[in-house]
Amino acid sequence: MAKAQHNGFSNSFGVVMAAAGSAVGLGNIWRFPYICGQYGGGAFLLVYLIFVFFIGMTLLMCEFSIGRRTRRAPVKAYPALRGGGNGWKLIGVVGIVTCFMILSIYLVISGWTLNYFWESLTGSLFGDSGGFDTHFTGFAADSMRPVIFMLIFLLLGLVVILCGVKNGIESISKLLMPLLLVLVLVLCVRSLTLPGAIKGLDYLFHPDFGKLGPQGVLAALGQSLFSLSVGMGTMVVYGSYIPEKDNILKSCVWITVCDVAIAVLAGIAIFPAVFSCGLEPDKGAGLVYVVLPEVFHSFGFGTRLFAMLFFLLLSLAALTSAISLHETLTAFLCDCGMKRVPAAVLVAVLEGALAAAVAITFTGETPETAADRTFFDWMDYLTATVLPPVCALLTVLFFGWFMKKEDIVDELSNHGKLKIGWFGVYYKVLVRWVAPVALLLVLILGMMGYIK
Ligand code: PFF
């Protein structure tokens, strides 16, 4: 099979940092702590860990193998493994469409975060007499500010992508991931040393199986996919940059460990602080942009510093994730024959326009549209609940039932150089049955409205 030439990652460390950069994002720091608390703390964590290591990691391994084997972006990768057949393109197409949509929302929320970082830096976040709730609604409903910050964020990502896979994406991930770990640890220490911090830890870790329920189980599965950036073709693209010598299975374990660790640390940084201030953990956007500024405000000393550190942490985590989505779309266009620079710029222009539309339609208030959802809500629902499990399901079915097993073993064992005797059982049980059935379940129930 003719392999397209890619300028890939330099070594295993680069692979782990770049992929962890994609995985660790708003999903870990913004979404995970809140849903973990909502669905029974330790109980959710346990189910999430099972899903992330068994289902999410399986998907990661599938996408990496498909990418490295073909050295192609998603749309062409699947047919290449079947010796043609245009129907297989569909899997990649679903991934690309999902990426395109998710990036627009991601850019909007990242823009908010960057704005909050800026406002913490200048102090204007704490100068508003109307309260943080009004501050956030006012900001989100502004027709210019969210768009400007979103565009700045988009440009930052574009610059990294234009520097290339190794010099741009890999280098920035190697720099930012350790920095992120330090930042989150500093915030954990601050949070844990506040009076009454233990209540927050209890909320996060105490296993309350009564609160879990089927919805919590399904939310854990959805979160495990989103958090590992699988089900969108992103890891197929990153897989196509993995060097021949890398041990894919080992890298997958490391990436998953990094992803889970940052999510749990983010919970430890957030909840004890929230409880210590006598506040209730609100959900989603509210927690980070409304409750947390209130928490930082009540610190007395270091308000601006800790707010700045937190929003810097969130912006940097979001940046490497947004870059991976941008790169996926760029790689897809390159695979269709475009040159890298115009491809990356074209993606930036299209995404900039879509994200501006999303930002402008978001008012932060109750939607007035017919189906009770705004444009923003629809995009969020489709990209978080429906499309990734569809793409993940098709991917795992393709990998388990349509890709030659000899090719898979050859790829994962680095052409027989690594011993992977246990892989047969893993393949038969998890890849062929457990993962597809679990994904089918989450998809059906998700579309029936069980999870949001
Ligand atoms: N994993 C990212 C997060 O947790 O925020 C989100 C994400 C990035 C999903 C890239 C998918 C993707 F391709």
PDB file of C-alpha atoms in Angstrom, residues 212-448:
ATOM      1  CA  LEU A 212     -25.213   6.806  39.972  1.00  0.00           C
ATOM      2  CA  GLY A 213     -28.115   5.059  38.270  1.00  0.00           C
ATOM      3  CA  PRO A 214     -28.208   4.135  34.574  1.00  0.00           C
ATOM      4  CA  GLN A 215     -27.806   7.759  33.550  1.00  0.00           C
ATOM      5  CA  GLY A 216     -24.569   8.046  35.495  1.00  0.00           C
ATOM      6  CA  VAL A 217     -23.254   4.872  33.898  1.00  0.00           C
ATOM      7  CA  LEU A 218     -24.024   6.211  30.449  1.00  0.00           C
ATOM      8  CA  ALA A 219     -22.567   9.607  31.234  1.00  0.00           C
ATOM      9  CA  ALA A 220     -19.373   7.860  32.332  1.00  0.00           C
ATOM     10  CA  LEU A 221     -19.117   6.084  29.001  1.00  0.00           C
ATOM     11  CA  GLY A 222     -19.726   9.279  27.030  1.00  0.00           C
ATOM     12  CA  GLN A 223     -17.163  11.130  29.120  1.00  0.00           C
ATOM     13  CA  SER A 224     -14.577   8.370  28.657  1.00  0.00           C
ATOM     14  CA  LEU A 225     -14.771   8.798  24.862  1.00  0.00           C
ATOM     15  CA  PHE A 226     -14.814  12.587  24.825  1.00  0.00           C
ATOM     16  CA  SER A 227     -12.015  12.824  27.320  1.00  0.00           C
ATOM     17  CA  LEU A 228      -9.676  10.553  25.377  1.00  0.00           C
ATOM     18  CA  SER A 229     -10.507  12.416  22.138  1.00  0.00           C
ATOM     19  CA  VAL A 230     -11.699   9.242  20.435  1.00  0.00           C
ATOM     20  CA  GLY A 231     -14.611   8.836  18.049  1.00  0.00           C
ATOM     21  CA  MET A 232     -13.661  11.811  15.881  1.00  0.00           C
ATOM     22  CA  GLY A 233     -10.737  10.576  13.870  1.00  0.00           C
ATOM     23  CA  THR A 234      -8.310  12.793  15.774  1.00  0.00           C
ATOM     24  CA  MET A 235      -6.372   9.848  17.091  1.00  0.00           C
ATOM     25  CA  VAL A 236      -6.266   8.306  13.597  1.00  0.00           C
ATOM     26  CA  VAL A 237      -4.451  11.439  12.469  1.00  0.00           C
ATOM     27  CA  TYR A 238      -2.118  11.439  15.487  1.00  0.00           C
ATOM     28  CA  GLY A 239      -1.646   7.693  14.901  1.00  0.00           C
ATOM     29  CA  SER A 240      -0.438   8.468  11.388  1.00  0.00           C
ATOM     30  CA  TYR A 241       2.357  10.539  12.965  1.00  0.00           C
ATOM     31  CA  ILE A 242       3.534   7.779  15.335  1.00  0.00           C
ATOM     32  CA  PRO A 243       7.026   6.461  14.575  1.00  0.00           C
ATOM     33  CA  GLU A 244       7.373   2.808  13.529  1.00  0.00           C
ATOM     34  CA  LYS A 245       9.329   1.937  16.645  1.00  0.00           C
ATOM     35  CA  ASP A 246       6.776   3.196  19.153  1.00  0.00           C
ATOM     36  CA  ASN A 247       4.979   0.644  21.317  1.00  0.00           C
ATOM     37  CA  ILE A 248       1.385   1.718  20.652  1.00  0.00           C
ATOM     38  CA  LEU A 249      -0.131  -0.307  23.490  1.00  0.00           C
ATOM     39  CA  LYS A 250       2.251   1.172  26.036  1.00  0.00           C
ATOM     40  CA  SER A 251       1.660   4.712  24.770  1.00  0.00           C
ATOM     41  CA  CYS A 252      -2.098   4.165  25.039  1.00  0.00           C
ATOM     42  CA  VAL A 253      -1.749   3.229  28.718  1.00  0.00           C
ATOM     43  CA  TRP A 254       0.358   6.316  29.469  1.00  0.00           C
ATOM     44  CA  ILE A 255      -1.995   8.668  27.651  1.00  0.00           C
ATOM     45  CA  THR A 256      -4.983   7.255  29.516  1.00  0.00           C
ATOM     46  CA  VAL A 257      -3.194   7.550  32.868  1.00  0.00           C
ATOM     47  CA  CYS A 258      -2.308  11.217  32.180  1.00  0.00           C
ATOM     48  CA  ASP A 259      -5.865  11.963  31.134  1.00  0.00           C
ATOM     49  CA  VAL A 260      -7.446  10.396  34.218  1.00  0.00           C
ATOM     50  CA  ALA A 261      -4.868  11.922  36.568  1.00  0.00           C
ATOM     51  CA  ILE A 262      -5.507  15.476  35.389  1.00  0.00           C
ATOM     52  CA  ALA A 263      -9.270  15.010  35.613  1.00  0.00           C
ATOM     53  CA  VAL A 264      -9.070  13.756  39.200  1.00  0.00           C
ATOM     54  CA  LEU A 265      -6.598  16.483  40.185  1.00  0.00           C
ATOM     55  CA  ALA A 266      -8.907  19.105  38.672  1.00  0.00           C
ATOM     56  CA  GLY A 267     -11.684  17.783  40.900  1.00  0.00           C
ATOM     57  CA  ILE A 268      -9.383  18.035  43.918  1.00  0.00           C
ATOM     58  CA  ALA A 269      -8.488  21.606  42.938  1.00  0.00           C
ATOM     59  CA  ILE A 270     -12.107  22.672  42.518  1.00  0.00           C
ATOM     60  CA  PHE A 271     -14.456  21.021  45.016  1.00  0.00           C
ATOM     61  CA  PRO A 272     -12.691  21.549  48.336  1.00  0.00           C
ATOM     62  CA  ALA A 273     -12.383  25.249  47.459  1.00  0.00           C
ATOM     63  CA  VAL A 274     -16.043  25.499  46.477  1.00  0.00           C
ATOM     64  CA  PHE A 275     -17.234  23.814  49.670  1.00  0.00           C
ATOM     65  CA  SER A 276     -14.847  25.744  51.822  1.00  0.00           C
ATOM     66  CA  CYS A 277     -16.572  28.951  50.705  1.00  0.00           C
ATOM     67  CA  GLY A 278     -19.953  27.531  51.564  1.00  0.00           C
ATOM     68  CA  LEU A 279     -20.969  27.497  47.907  1.00  0.00           C
ATOM     69  CA  GLU A 280     -22.807  24.752  46.102  1.00  0.00           C
ATOM     70  CA  PRO A 281     -21.187  23.159  43.064  1.00  0.00           C
ATOM     71  CA  ASP A 282     -23.308  24.357  40.182  1.00  0.00           C
ATOM     72  CA  LYS A 283     -23.124  22.711  36.820  1.00  0.00           C
ATOM     73  CA  GLY A 284     -21.122  23.127  33.612  1.00  0.00           C
ATOM     74  CA  ALA A 285     -20.413  26.677  32.538  1.00  0.00           C
ATOM     75  CA  GLY A 286     -21.754  28.027  35.793  1.00  0.00           C
ATOM     76  CA  LEU A 287     -19.213  26.218  37.922  1.00  0.00           C
ATOM     77  CA  VAL A 288     -16.139  27.546  36.176  1.00  0.00           C
ATOM     78  CA  TYR A 289     -17.250  31.030  35.158  1.00  0.00           C
ATOM     79  CA  VAL A 290     -19.595  31.931  37.994  1.00  0.00           C
ATOM     80  CA  VAL A 291     -18.899  29.842  41.089  1.00  0.00           C
ATOM     81  CA  LEU A 292     -15.106  29.723  40.825  1.00  0.00           C
ATOM     82  CA  PRO A 293     -14.575  33.503  40.509  1.00  0.00           C
ATOM     83  CA  GLU A 294     -16.703  33.774  43.650  1.00  0.00           C
ATOM     84  CA  VAL A 295     -14.424  31.238  45.325  1.00  0.00           C
ATOM     85  CA  PHE A 296     -11.269  33.090  44.296  1.00  0.00           C
ATOM     86  CA  HIS A 297     -12.840  36.341  45.445  1.00  0.00           C
ATOM     87  CA  SER A 298     -13.419  34.948  48.918  1.00  0.00           C
ATOM     88  CA  PHE A 299      -9.755  33.920  49.289  1.00  0.00           C
ATOM     89  CA  GLY A 300      -8.916  37.341  50.635  1.00  0.00           C
ATOM     90  CA  PHE A 301      -5.323  37.163  49.532  1.00  0.00           C
ATOM     91  CA  GLY A 302      -4.079  35.903  46.169  1.00  0.00           C
ATOM     92  CA  THR A 303      -7.492  36.285  44.530  1.00  0.00           C
ATOM     93  CA  ARG A 304      -6.157  37.513  41.232  1.00  0.00           C
ATOM     94  CA  LEU A 305      -3.166  35.213  41.245  1.00  0.00           C
ATOM     95  CA  PHE A 306      -5.182  32.039  41.751  1.00  0.00           C
ATOM     96  CA  ALA A 307      -7.890  33.092  39.316  1.00  0.00           C
ATOM     97  CA  MET A 308      -5.189  33.826  36.769  1.00  0.00           C
ATOM     98  CA  LEU A 309      -3.485  30.475  37.354  1.00  0.00           C
ATOM     99  CA  PHE A 310      -6.759  28.610  37.031  1.00  0.00           C
ATOM    100  CA  PHE A 311      -7.851  30.287  33.805  1.00  0.00           C
ATOM    101  CA  LEU A 312      -4.356  29.929  32.416  1.00  0.00           C
ATOM    102  CA  LEU A 313      -4.507  26.214  33.190  1.00  0.00           C
ATOM    103  CA  LEU A 314      -7.851  25.885  31.468  1.00  0.00           C
ATOM    104  CA  SER A 315      -6.771  27.948  28.438  1.00  0.00           C
ATOM    105  CA  LEU A 316      -3.593  25.937  27.914  1.00  0.00           C
ATOM    106  CA  ALA A 317      -5.389  22.618  28.277  1.00  0.00           C
ATOM    107  CA  ALA A 318      -8.007  23.796  25.791  1.00  0.00           C
ATOM    108  CA  LEU A 319      -5.340  25.043  23.378  1.00  0.00           C
ATOM    109  CA  THR A 320      -3.641  21.675  22.831  1.00  0.00           C
ATOM    110  CA  SER A 321      -7.041  20.003  22.431  1.00  0.00           C
ATOM    111  CA  ALA A 322      -8.280  22.591  19.946  1.00  0.00           C
ATOM    112  CA  ILE A 323      -5.014  22.218  18.028  1.00  0.00           C
ATOM    113  CA  SER A 324      -5.632  18.474  17.668  1.00  0.00           C
ATOM    114  CA  LEU A 325      -9.079  19.122  16.198  1.00  0.00           C
ATOM    115  CA  HIS A 326      -7.691  21.783  13.858  1.00  0.00           C
ATOM    116  CA  GLU A 327      -4.885  19.431  12.836  1.00  0.00           C
ATOM    117  CA  THR A 328      -7.342  16.625  12.071  1.00  0.00           C
ATOM    118  CA  LEU A 329      -9.239  18.832   9.636  1.00  0.00           C
ATOM    119  CA  THR A 330      -5.995  20.110   8.144  1.00  0.00           C
ATOM    120  CA  ALA A 331      -4.666  16.565   7.667  1.00  0.00           C
ATOM    121  CA  PHE A 332      -7.918  15.583   6.009  1.00  0.00           C
ATOM    122  CA  LEU A 333      -7.597  18.418   3.470  1.00  0.00           C
ATOM    123  CA  CYS A 334      -3.931  17.545   2.891  1.00  0.00           C
ATOM    124  CA  ASP A 335      -4.953  13.956   2.249  1.00  0.00           C
ATOM    125  CA  CYS A 336      -7.327  15.311  -0.408  1.00  0.00           C
ATOM    126  CA  GLY A 337      -4.386  16.969  -2.131  1.00  0.00           C
ATOM    127  CA  MET A 338      -4.169  20.437  -0.578  1.00  0.00           C
ATOM    128  CA  LYS A 339      -0.923  21.925   0.693  1.00  0.00           C
ATOM    129  CA  ARG A 340      -0.559  22.177   4.468  1.00  0.00           C
ATOM    130  CA  VAL A 341      -0.477  25.972   4.831  1.00  0.00           C
ATOM    131  CA  PRO A 342      -3.571  26.772   2.736  1.00  0.00           C
ATOM    132  CA  ALA A 343      -5.358  23.808   4.308  1.00  0.00           C
ATOM    133  CA  ALA A 344      -4.710  25.014   7.862  1.00  0.00           C
ATOM    134  CA  VAL A 345      -5.695  28.572   6.939  1.00  0.00           C
ATOM    135  CA  LEU A 346      -8.884  27.422   5.219  1.00  0.00           C
ATOM    136  CA  VAL A 347      -9.869  25.444   8.322  1.00  0.00           C
ATOM    137  CA  ALA A 348      -9.196  28.523  10.458  1.00  0.00           C
ATOM    138  CA  VAL A 349     -11.378  30.733   8.257  1.00  0.00           C
ATOM    139  CA  LEU A 350     -14.292  28.283   8.167  1.00  0.00           C
ATOM    140  CA  GLU A 351     -14.085  27.497  11.858  1.00  0.00           C
ATOM    141  CA  GLY A 352     -13.725  31.162  12.736  1.00  0.00           C
ATOM    142  CA  ALA A 353     -16.957  31.920  10.878  1.00  0.00           C
ATOM    143  CA  LEU A 354     -18.881  29.024  12.411  1.00  0.00           C
ATOM    144  CA  ALA A 355     -17.581  29.703  15.913  1.00  0.00           C
ATOM    145  CA  ALA A 356     -18.516  33.388  15.579  1.00  0.00           C
ATOM    146  CA  ALA A 357     -22.056  32.294  14.707  1.00  0.00           C
ATOM    147  CA  VAL A 358     -22.123  29.959  17.714  1.00  0.00           C
ATOM    148  CA  ALA A 359     -20.746  32.677  20.007  1.00  0.00           C
ATOM    149  CA  ILE A 360     -23.273  35.225  18.845  1.00  0.00           C
ATOM    150  CA  THR A 361     -26.248  32.880  19.264  1.00  0.00           C
ATOM    151  CA  PHE A 362     -25.181  32.043  22.804  1.00  0.00           C
ATOM    152  CA  THR A 363     -26.899  34.425  25.159  1.00  0.00           C
ATOM    153  CA  GLY A 364     -26.562  32.445  28.372  1.00  0.00           C
ATOM    154  CA  GLU A 365     -30.301  32.810  28.878  1.00  0.00           C
ATOM    155  CA  THR A 366     -33.198  30.430  28.449  1.00  0.00           C
ATOM    156  CA  PRO A 367     -33.563  29.433  24.809  1.00  0.00           C
ATOM    157  CA  GLU A 368     -36.577  30.684  22.910  1.00  0.00           C
ATOM    158  CA  THR A 369     -36.331  28.313  19.942  1.00  0.00           C
ATOM    159  CA  ALA A 370     -39.022  25.808  19.062  1.00  0.00           C
ATOM    160  CA  ALA A 371     -37.405  22.587  20.277  1.00  0.00           C
ATOM    161  CA  ASP A 372     -36.264  24.266  23.483  1.00  0.00           C
ATOM    162  CA  ARG A 373     -32.699  24.302  22.295  1.00  0.00           C
ATOM    163  CA  THR A 374     -30.561  27.110  20.904  1.00  0.00           C
ATOM    164  CA  PHE A 375     -28.163  26.642  18.002  1.00  0.00           C
ATOM    165  CA  PHE A 376     -25.432  26.281  20.631  1.00  0.00           C
ATOM    166  CA  ASP A 377     -27.397  23.567  22.458  1.00  0.00           C
ATOM    167  CA  TRP A 378     -27.989  21.648  19.253  1.00  0.00           C
ATOM    168  CA  MET A 379     -24.342  21.713  18.308  1.00  0.00           C
ATOM    169  CA  ASP A 380     -23.389  20.620  21.821  1.00  0.00           C
ATOM    170  CA  TYR A 381     -25.953  17.806  21.874  1.00  0.00           C
ATOM    171  CA  LEU A 382     -24.940  16.436  18.474  1.00  0.00           C
ATOM    172  CA  THR A 383     -21.222  16.627  19.091  1.00  0.00           C
ATOM    173  CA  ALA A 384     -21.202  15.368  22.665  1.00  0.00           C
ATOM    174  CA  THR A 385     -23.959  12.780  22.673  1.00  0.00           C
ATOM    175  CA  VAL A 386     -24.680  11.525  19.190  1.00  0.00           C
ATOM    176  CA  LEU A 387     -21.810  11.699  16.714  1.00  0.00           C
ATOM    177  CA  PRO A 388     -18.738  10.497  18.712  1.00  0.00           C
ATOM    178  CA  PRO A 389     -20.374   7.232  19.817  1.00  0.00           C
ATOM    179  CA  VAL A 390     -21.536   6.673  16.191  1.00  0.00           C
ATOM    180  CA  CYS A 391     -18.007   7.127  14.885  1.00  0.00           C
ATOM    181  CA  ALA A 392     -16.520   5.106  17.772  1.00  0.00           C
ATOM    182  CA  LEU A 393     -18.965   2.265  17.184  1.00  0.00           C
ATOM    183  CA  LEU A 394     -18.227   2.147  13.455  1.00  0.00           C
ATOM    184  CA  THR A 395     -14.490   2.282  14.174  1.00  0.00           C
ATOM    185  CA  VAL A 396     -14.479  -0.571  16.656  1.00  0.00           C
ATOM    186  CA  LEU A 397     -16.730  -2.683  14.422  1.00  0.00           C
ATOM    187  CA  PHE A 398     -14.416  -2.027  11.492  1.00  0.00           C
ATOM    188  CA  PHE A 399     -11.359  -2.871  13.551  1.00  0.00           C
ATOM    189  CA  GLY A 400     -12.806  -6.010  15.147  1.00  0.00           C
ATOM    190  CA  TRP A 401     -14.732  -7.481  12.242  1.00  0.00           C
ATOM    191  CA  PHE A 402     -13.421  -6.073   8.967  1.00  0.00           C
ATOM    192  CA  MET A 403      -9.734  -5.353   9.396  1.00  0.00           C
ATOM    193  CA  LYS A 404      -7.467  -8.387   8.994  1.00  0.00           C
ATOM    194  CA  LYS A 405      -6.398  -9.708  12.401  1.00  0.00           C
ATOM    195  CA  GLU A 406      -2.901 -10.479  11.048  1.00  0.00           C
ATOM    196  CA  ASP A 407      -2.516  -6.829  10.066  1.00  0.00           C
ATOM    197  CA  ILE A 408      -3.571  -5.712  13.534  1.00  0.00           C
ATOM    198  CA  VAL A 409      -1.168  -8.067  15.307  1.00  0.00           C
ATOM    199  CA  ASP A 410       1.611  -7.109  12.898  1.00  0.00           C
ATOM    200  CA  GLU A 411       1.027  -3.426  13.568  1.00  0.00           C
ATOM    201  CA  LEU A 412       0.752  -3.646  17.352  1.00  0.00           C
ATOM    202  CA  SER A 413       3.723  -5.984  17.697  1.00  0.00           C
ATOM    203  CA  ASN A 414       5.863  -3.735  15.489  1.00  0.00           C
ATOM    204  CA  HIS A 415       6.138  -6.478  12.870  1.00  0.00           C
ATOM    205  CA  GLY A 416       6.711  -9.245  15.384  1.00  0.00           C
ATOM    206  CA  LYS A 417       9.315  -7.417  17.476  1.00  0.00           C
ATOM    207  CA  LEU A 418       7.110  -6.989  20.564  1.00  0.00           C
ATOM    208  CA  LYS A 419       5.489  -9.851  22.460  1.00  0.00           C
ATOM    209  CA  ILE A 420       1.720  -9.411  22.635  1.00  0.00           C
ATOM    210  CA  GLY A 421       0.547 -12.976  23.280  1.00  0.00           C
ATOM    211  CA  TRP A 422      -2.317 -11.786  25.503  1.00  0.00           C
ATOM    212  CA  PHE A 423      -3.762  -9.657  22.730  1.00  0.00           C
ATOM    213  CA  GLY A 424      -5.885 -12.546  21.349  1.00  0.00           C
ATOM    214  CA  VAL A 425      -8.178 -12.598  24.387  1.00  0.00           C
ATOM    215  CA  TYR A 426      -8.387  -8.799  24.555  1.00  0.00           C
ATOM    216  CA  TYR A 427      -9.295  -8.722  20.868  1.00  0.00           C
ATOM    217  CA  LYS A 428     -11.964 -11.436  21.105  1.00  0.00           C
ATOM    218  CA  VAL A 429     -13.633 -10.125  24.246  1.00  0.00           C
ATOM    219  CA  LEU A 430     -13.228  -6.355  24.299  1.00  0.00           C
ATOM    220  CA  VAL A 431     -12.720  -5.289  20.733  1.00  0.00           C
ATOM    221  CA  ARG A 432     -15.262  -7.597  19.163  1.00  0.00           C
ATOM    222  CA  TRP A 433     -18.015  -7.686  21.782  1.00  0.00           C
ATOM    223  CA  VAL A 434     -17.818  -5.560  24.903  1.00  0.00           C
ATOM    224  CA  ALA A 435     -16.881  -2.247  23.271  1.00  0.00           C
ATOM    225  CA  PRO A 436     -19.426  -2.408  20.406  1.00  0.00           C
ATOM    226  CA  VAL A 437     -22.276  -3.472  22.684  1.00  0.00           C
ATOM    227  CA  ALA A 438     -21.496  -0.767  25.249  1.00  0.00           C
ATOM    228  CA  LEU A 439     -21.282   1.866  22.518  1.00  0.00           C
ATOM    229  CA  LEU A 440     -24.513   0.764  20.924  1.00  0.00           C
ATOM    230  CA  LEU A 441     -26.203   1.077  24.296  1.00  0.00           C
ATOM    231  CA  VAL A 442     -24.907   4.558  24.988  1.00  0.00           C
ATOM    232  CA  LEU A 443     -25.938   5.634  21.545  1.00  0.00           C
ATOM    233  CA  ILE A 444     -29.478   4.323  21.659  1.00  0.00           C
ATOM    234  CA  LEU A 445     -30.151   5.530  25.171  1.00  0.00           C
ATOM    235  CA  GLY A 446     -28.376   8.812  24.484  1.00  0.00           C
ATOM    236  CA  MET A 447     -30.566   9.513  21.479  1.00  0.00           C
ATOM    237  CA  MET A 448     -33.635   8.620  23.479  1.00  0.00           C
TER     238      MET A 448
END
